[in-house]
Amino acid sequence: MNISNVVVIGAGAMGNGIAHVFATAGFRVSLVDISEEALAKGLANISKNMDRQVAKGSMTEDQKQVAISCIHSSTDLASAASAADLIVEAATENEELKKKIFKQIDASAPANCILATNTSSISITRLAAVTSRPGKVIGMHFMNPVPVMKLVEIILGYQTEKEVGQAVEELSRTLGKIPLTVKDFPGFIANRILMPMINEAICALHEGVGGVEEIDQIMKLGMAHPMGPLQLADFIGLDVCLSIMNVLHSGFGNPKYFPSPLLQNMVSAGNLGAKSGQGFYTYTPGSKELIVAPYFK
Ligand code: NAD
């Protein structure tokens, strides 16, 4: 399969990282969002993250300029999709929204175009079922931050063609990533294991077994995790964590996946972690200091 034109849908935390790695590897990228503001922010983030690579010596200023020139931003999904060889959907984690997007891109993209989703947990098979090409729909789950993390978890839906799986594995290697392929069950592998751990940490905090610092430090110092589960939840976004727990809970019908009431309250209150400035910690732009949020002191 010849892939040179890539459309990335959603310019948020993941979408701009995905556009970054494709452009760095020389693909032509259309970054599409419904919000002009999100596009401007996404492009600024890409430039800032590439500056970091230039400062570290892993990219030259010229390579940065070439990569940036490969990225075009747009709010016109139908037009971008019409010339795509591969579309990677990285919009908000919401099944109805993703189904709507998959119907739209199925209608506009060439018949051979692969439709991939970066979903953290939503069924690839159900997204594929709203299209006329379920064999060409696949999960391409990048990790956050995309330019740094090596893994791409590839998820084969019930009807995904073998050749499509192989092409996406090969493509991931071209991006300098390591692909690992799994089947389509709720949460796949990464989040089926990670999210219950995060949820359990939030339950332990809610029950008062330990404070924010104790819980995070125990997992860092005792299990050699680079980041504690509460800090990681803030980094991922508490709304994303809650959506994934809801998918695990409804997908398996097992009460062990019930999302912590504290997590639900925090999301209802708009405390979504680093992106909103408040989660288990308080975030100040430009500061890397970890300060426990006032609610947990
Ligand atoms: P985000 O909230 O940062 O960004 C989502 C973007 O999608 C926003 O800019 C929004 O304007 C845009 N959007 C919404 N509807 C759209 C539409 N119809 N067309 C085009 N753009 C639209 O979210 P995120 O954290 O980047 O997550 C995106 C996806 O990646 C989700 O499926 C999430 O589960 C998955 N994911 C997230 C992480 C993480 O750590 N945040 C890790 C792996 C996978």
Coordinates of C-alpha atoms and ligand atoms in Angstrom, one line a residue:
M1 CA 0.0 0.0 0.0
N2 CA 1.4 3.4 -1.0
I3 CA 0.8 5.9 1.7
S4 CA 2.0 9.5 1.3
N5 CA -1.0 11.7 2.1
V6 CA -2.2 11.5 5.7
V7 CA -5.1 13.3 7.4
V8 CA -5.1 13.7 11.1
I9 CA -8.5 14.5 12.7
G10 CA -8.3 16.5 15.9
A11 CA -5.5 18.9 16.8
G12 CA -5.6 18.3 20.5
A13 CA -2.9 16.7 22.7
M14 CA -2.7 13.5 20.6
G15 CA -3.6 14.9 17.1
N16 CA -0.8 17.4 17.1
G17 CA 1.7 14.8 18.2
I18 CA 0.6 12.4 15.5
A19 CA 0.9 15.1 12.9
H20 CA 4.4 15.9 14.3
V21 CA 5.7 12.4 13.8
F22 CA 4.2 11.9 10.3
A23 CA 5.6 15.2 9.1
T24 CA 9.0 14.5 10.6
A25 CA 9.0 11.2 8.6
G26 CA 8.3 13.1 5.4
F27 CA 4.5 12.4 4.9
R28 CA 2.2 15.2 3.7
V29 CA -0.2 15.9 6.6
S30 CA -3.5 17.6 6.7
L31 CA -4.4 18.5 10.3
V32 CA -8.2 18.9 10.6
D33 CA -10.2 20.3 13.5
I34 CA -13.6 21.9 13.9
S35 CA -12.0 24.7 15.9
E36 CA -9.6 27.3 14.4
E37 CA -8.3 28.0 17.9
A38 CA -7.5 24.3 18.4
L39 CA -5.6 24.2 15.1
A40 CA -3.6 27.3 15.9
K41 CA -2.8 25.9 19.4
G42 CA -1.9 22.5 17.8
L43 CA 0.5 24.0 15.2
A44 CA 2.1 26.2 17.9
N45 CA 2.7 23.0 20.0
I46 CA 4.3 21.2 17.1
S47 CA 6.7 24.1 16.5
K48 CA 7.5 24.3 20.2
N49 CA 8.1 20.5 20.5
M50 CA 10.3 20.5 17.4
D51 CA 12.3 23.4 18.9
R52 CA 13.0 21.2 21.9
Q53 CA 14.3 18.5 19.5
V54 CA 16.5 21.1 17.7
A55 CA 17.9 22.2 21.1
K56 CA 18.6 18.6 22.0
G57 CA 20.3 18.0 18.7
S58 CA 17.9 15.2 17.5
M59 CA 16.7 17.5 14.6
T60 CA 18.3 20.4 12.7
E61 CA 16.6 23.8 12.2
D62 CA 16.4 22.9 8.4
Q63 CA 14.7 19.6 9.1
K64 CA 12.3 21.4 11.4
Q65 CA 11.4 23.8 8.6
V66 CA 10.9 20.9 6.1
A67 CA 8.7 19.0 8.5
I68 CA 6.6 22.1 9.3
S69 CA 6.1 22.8 5.6
C70 CA 4.6 19.3 5.3
I71 CA 1.7 20.2 7.6
H72 CA -1.4 22.0 6.4
S73 CA -4.3 22.8 8.7
S74 CA -7.9 22.9 7.7
T75 CA -11.5 22.8 9.0
D76 CA -12.7 21.2 5.8
L77 CA -12.7 17.5 6.5
A78 CA -14.4 16.3 3.3
S79 CA -11.9 18.1 1.1
A80 CA -8.9 16.9 3.1
A81 CA -10.2 13.3 3.2
S82 CA -10.8 13.2 -0.6
A83 CA -7.0 13.0 -1.2
A84 CA -6.0 10.8 1.7
D85 CA -4.2 7.5 1.7
L86 CA -4.5 7.1 5.4
I87 CA -6.8 9.0 7.9
V88 CA -5.9 8.9 11.7
E89 CA -8.9 10.1 13.7
A90 CA -7.8 11.6 17.1
A91 CA -10.9 13.6 18.0
T92 CA -12.5 13.7 21.5
E93 CA -13.1 10.2 23.1
N94 CA -16.9 9.9 22.4
E95 CA -18.4 7.0 20.5
E96 CA -21.3 8.9 18.9
L97 CA -18.9 11.7 17.7
K98 CA -16.4 9.1 16.3
K99 CA -19.2 7.2 14.5
K100 CA -20.3 10.5 12.9
I101 CA -16.7 11.2 11.8
F102 CA -16.3 7.7 10.4
K103 CA -19.5 8.0 8.3
Q104 CA -18.2 11.4 7.0
I105 CA -14.7 10.1 6.1
D106 CA -16.1 6.9 4.6
A107 CA -18.2 9.1 2.2
S108 CA -15.3 11.3 1.2
A109 CA -12.1 9.2 1.2
P110 CA -10.9 7.1 -1.8
A111 CA -12.0 3.5 -1.6
N112 CA -8.4 2.2 -0.8
C113 CA -7.8 4.7 2.0
I114 CA -7.2 3.2 5.5
L115 CA -9.3 4.6 8.2
A116 CA -7.5 4.5 11.6
T117 CA -8.5 5.6 15.0
N118 CA -6.4 6.7 17.9
T119 CA -9.2 5.8 20.4
S120 CA -8.1 4.7 23.8
S121 CA -10.9 2.2 24.3
I122 CA -13.8 2.5 21.9
S123 CA -14.6 -0.7 19.8
I124 CA -12.9 -0.6 16.4
T125 CA -15.5 -3.2 15.2
R126 CA -18.4 -0.8 16.1
L127 CA -16.7 2.1 14.4
A128 CA -15.9 -0.1 11.3
A129 CA -19.6 -1.2 11.2
V130 CA -20.8 2.4 10.3
T131 CA -18.6 2.4 7.2
S132 CA -18.8 0.6 3.8
R133 CA -15.2 -0.7 4.3
P134 CA -14.9 -2.4 7.6
G135 CA -11.8 -4.3 6.4
K136 CA -9.9 -1.1 6.1
V137 CA -10.7 0.2 9.6
I138 CA -8.1 -0.3 12.3
G139 CA -6.9 1.0 15.7
M140 CA -3.6 2.9 15.7
H141 CA -3.2 3.8 19.3
F142 CA -0.3 6.2 19.9
M143 CA 1.0 7.0 23.4
N144 CA 1.3 10.4 25.0
P145 CA 3.6 12.3 24.3
V146 CA 3.5 10.9 20.7
P147 CA 7.0 12.3 19.6
V148 CA 8.6 10.6 22.6
M149 CA 6.8 7.3 23.2
K150 CA 7.9 4.3 21.1
L151 CA 4.8 2.2 21.3
V152 CA 2.0 2.0 18.8
E153 CA -0.7 -0.4 20.0
I154 CA -2.4 -1.7 16.8
I155 CA -5.9 -3.0 17.2
L156 CA -7.5 -5.3 14.6
G157 CA -11.2 -5.1 14.5
Y158 CA -13.3 -8.2 13.9
Q159 CA -13.2 -7.5 10.1
T160 CA -9.9 -5.7 9.7
E161 CA -8.0 -7.2 6.7
K162 CA -4.7 -8.9 7.5
E163 CA -2.9 -6.8 4.8
V164 CA -4.2 -3.6 6.4
G165 CA -2.7 -4.7 9.8
Q166 CA 0.6 -5.5 8.1
A167 CA 0.7 -2.1 6.3
V168 CA 0.0 -0.2 9.5
E169 CA 2.7 -2.1 11.4
E170 CA 5.2 -1.3 8.6
L171 CA 4.1 2.3 8.6
S172 CA 4.6 2.5 12.4
R173 CA 8.2 1.3 11.9
T174 CA 8.7 4.0 9.3
L175 CA 7.7 6.5 11.9
G176 CA 10.4 5.1 14.2
K177 CA 7.9 3.4 16.5
I178 CA 7.4 -0.1 17.7
P179 CA 4.1 -1.7 16.8
L180 CA 2.4 -4.4 18.9
T181 CA -0.8 -5.8 17.5
V182 CA -3.8 -6.9 19.7
K183 CA -7.5 -7.8 19.3
D184 CA -10.5 -5.6 19.7
F185 CA -11.8 -6.0 23.3
P186 CA -12.7 -3.1 25.7
G187 CA -9.6 -1.1 26.6
F188 CA -7.5 -3.3 24.3
I189 CA -4.3 -4.2 26.4
A190 CA -2.8 -0.8 27.4
N191 CA -5.8 0.7 29.0
R192 CA -7.4 -2.5 30.2
I193 CA -4.4 -2.8 32.5
L194 CA -3.5 0.9 33.1
M195 CA -6.9 2.4 33.9
P196 CA -8.0 0.0 36.6
M197 CA -4.7 0.8 38.4
I198 CA -5.4 4.5 38.1
N199 CA -9.0 4.0 39.2
E200 CA -7.8 2.0 42.2
A201 CA -5.4 4.7 43.2
I202 CA -8.3 7.2 43.1
C203 CA -10.4 4.9 45.2
A204 CA -7.6 4.6 47.8
L205 CA -7.3 8.4 47.9
H206 CA -11.1 8.7 48.3
E207 CA -11.1 6.2 51.2
G208 CA -8.2 8.1 52.9
V209 CA -5.8 5.1 52.8
G210 CA -3.1 7.5 51.7
G211 CA -2.7 11.1 50.4
V212 CA -1.8 12.2 46.8
E213 CA 1.9 12.3 47.6
E214 CA 2.0 8.9 49.4
I215 CA 0.1 7.1 46.6
D216 CA 2.2 8.6 43.8
Q217 CA 5.5 8.2 45.7
I218 CA 4.8 4.5 46.7
M219 CA 4.3 3.6 43.0
K220 CA 7.3 5.6 41.9
L221 CA 9.7 4.4 44.6
G222 CA 8.3 0.9 45.1
M223 CA 7.4 -0.1 41.6
A224 CA 9.9 2.0 39.6
H225 CA 7.0 3.8 37.8
P226 CA 8.4 7.0 36.2
M227 CA 5.2 8.8 37.2
G228 CA 2.7 8.1 40.0
P229 CA -0.8 7.0 38.9
L230 CA -2.5 10.3 40.0
Q231 CA 0.0 12.5 38.2
L232 CA -0.4 10.2 35.2
A233 CA -4.2 10.5 35.3
D234 CA -3.8 14.4 35.4
F235 CA -1.4 14.1 32.4
I236 CA -3.8 11.9 30.4
G237 CA -6.9 14.0 31.3
L238 CA -9.4 12.9 33.9
D239 CA -12.2 13.1 31.3
V240 CA -10.3 10.7 29.1
C241 CA -9.8 8.4 32.2
L242 CA -13.5 8.5 33.0
S243 CA -14.5 7.7 29.4
I244 CA -12.2 4.7 29.4
M245 CA -13.5 3.4 32.7
N246 CA -17.1 3.7 31.4
V247 CA -16.1 1.7 28.3
L248 CA -14.6 -1.0 30.4
H249 CA -17.5 -1.1 32.8
S250 CA -20.2 -1.3 30.1
G251 CA -18.1 -3.5 27.8
F252 CA -17.4 -6.2 30.4
G253 CA -20.4 -5.7 32.7
N254 CA -18.1 -6.3 35.7
P255 CA -18.5 -4.0 38.8
K256 CA -14.8 -4.0 39.3
Y257 CA -14.5 -1.4 36.5
F258 CA -17.0 1.0 38.2
P259 CA -15.4 4.5 37.9
S260 CA -14.5 6.0 41.3
P261 CA -17.1 8.5 42.4
L262 CA -14.3 10.9 43.2
L263 CA -13.1 10.7 39.5
Q264 CA -16.7 11.4 38.4
N265 CA -17.0 14.4 40.7
M266 CA -13.7 15.9 39.5
V267 CA -14.8 15.6 35.9
S268 CA -18.2 17.1 36.7
A269 CA -16.4 20.0 38.4
G270 CA -14.3 20.6 35.3
N271 CA -11.0 19.6 37.1
L272 CA -9.6 17.6 34.2
G273 CA -5.9 17.6 35.2
A274 CA -3.0 19.4 33.6
K275 CA -5.1 20.7 30.6
S276 CA -7.6 22.5 32.9
G277 CA -4.9 23.6 35.5
Q278 CA -6.4 21.5 38.3
G279 CA -6.6 17.8 39.0
F280 CA -4.8 15.9 41.8
Y281 CA -2.2 18.6 41.4
T282 CA -2.3 22.3 40.5
Y283 CA -0.6 23.3 37.3
T284 CA 0.9 26.7 36.6
P285 CA 2.1 27.4 33.0
G286 CA 5.9 27.4 32.8
S287 CA 6.3 25.6 36.2
K288 CA 7.3 22.0 36.6
E289 CA 6.8 22.0 40.3
L290 CA 4.3 19.4 41.6
I291 CA 1.8 21.1 44.0
V292 CA -1.0 19.0 45.5
A293 CA -4.4 20.6 44.7
P294 CA -6.0 22.4 47.6
Y295 CA -8.9 19.9 47.8
F296 CA -6.5 17.1 48.8
K297 CA -4.3 19.0 51.3
Ligands
NAD1 P1 -8.2 16.6 23.2 O1 -9.5 16.9 23.9 O2 -6.9 17.2 23.6 O3 -8.4 17.0 21.6 C1 -9.5 16.6 20.9 C2 -9.6 17.5 19.7 O4 -10.7 17.0 18.8 C3 -10.1 18.9 20.0 O5 -9.1 19.8 19.5 C4 -11.4 19.1 19.4 O6 -11.7 20.4 18.9 C5 -11.3 18.1 18.2 N1 -12.6 17.7 17.6 C6 -13.8 17.4 18.3 N2 -14.7 17.0 17.4 C7 -14.2 17.1 16.2 C8 -14.6 16.8 14.9 N3 -15.9 16.5 14.6 N4 -13.8 17.0 13.8 C9 -12.5 17.4 14.0 N5 -12.0 17.6 15.3 C10 -12.8 17.5 16.3 O7 -8.2 15.0 23.2 P2 -6.8 14.1 23.1 O8 -6.3 13.8 24.5 O9 -6.0 14.6 22.1 O10 -7.5 12.7 22.7 C11 -7.9 12.4 21.3 C12 -8.1 10.9 21.2 O11 -6.8 10.3 21.5 C13 -9.1 10.3 22.0 O12 -9.8 9.3 21.3 C14 -8.3 9.8 23.2 O13 -9.0 8.7 23.9 C15 -7.1 9.3 22.5 N6 -5.9 9.1 23.3 C16 -5.6 10.1 24.3 C17 -4.4 9.9 25.1 C18 -4.1 11.0 26.1 O14 -3.1 10.7 26.9 N7 -4.7 12.1 26.1 C19 -3.6 8.9 24.8 C20 -3.9 7.9 23.8 C21 -5.0 8.1 23.1

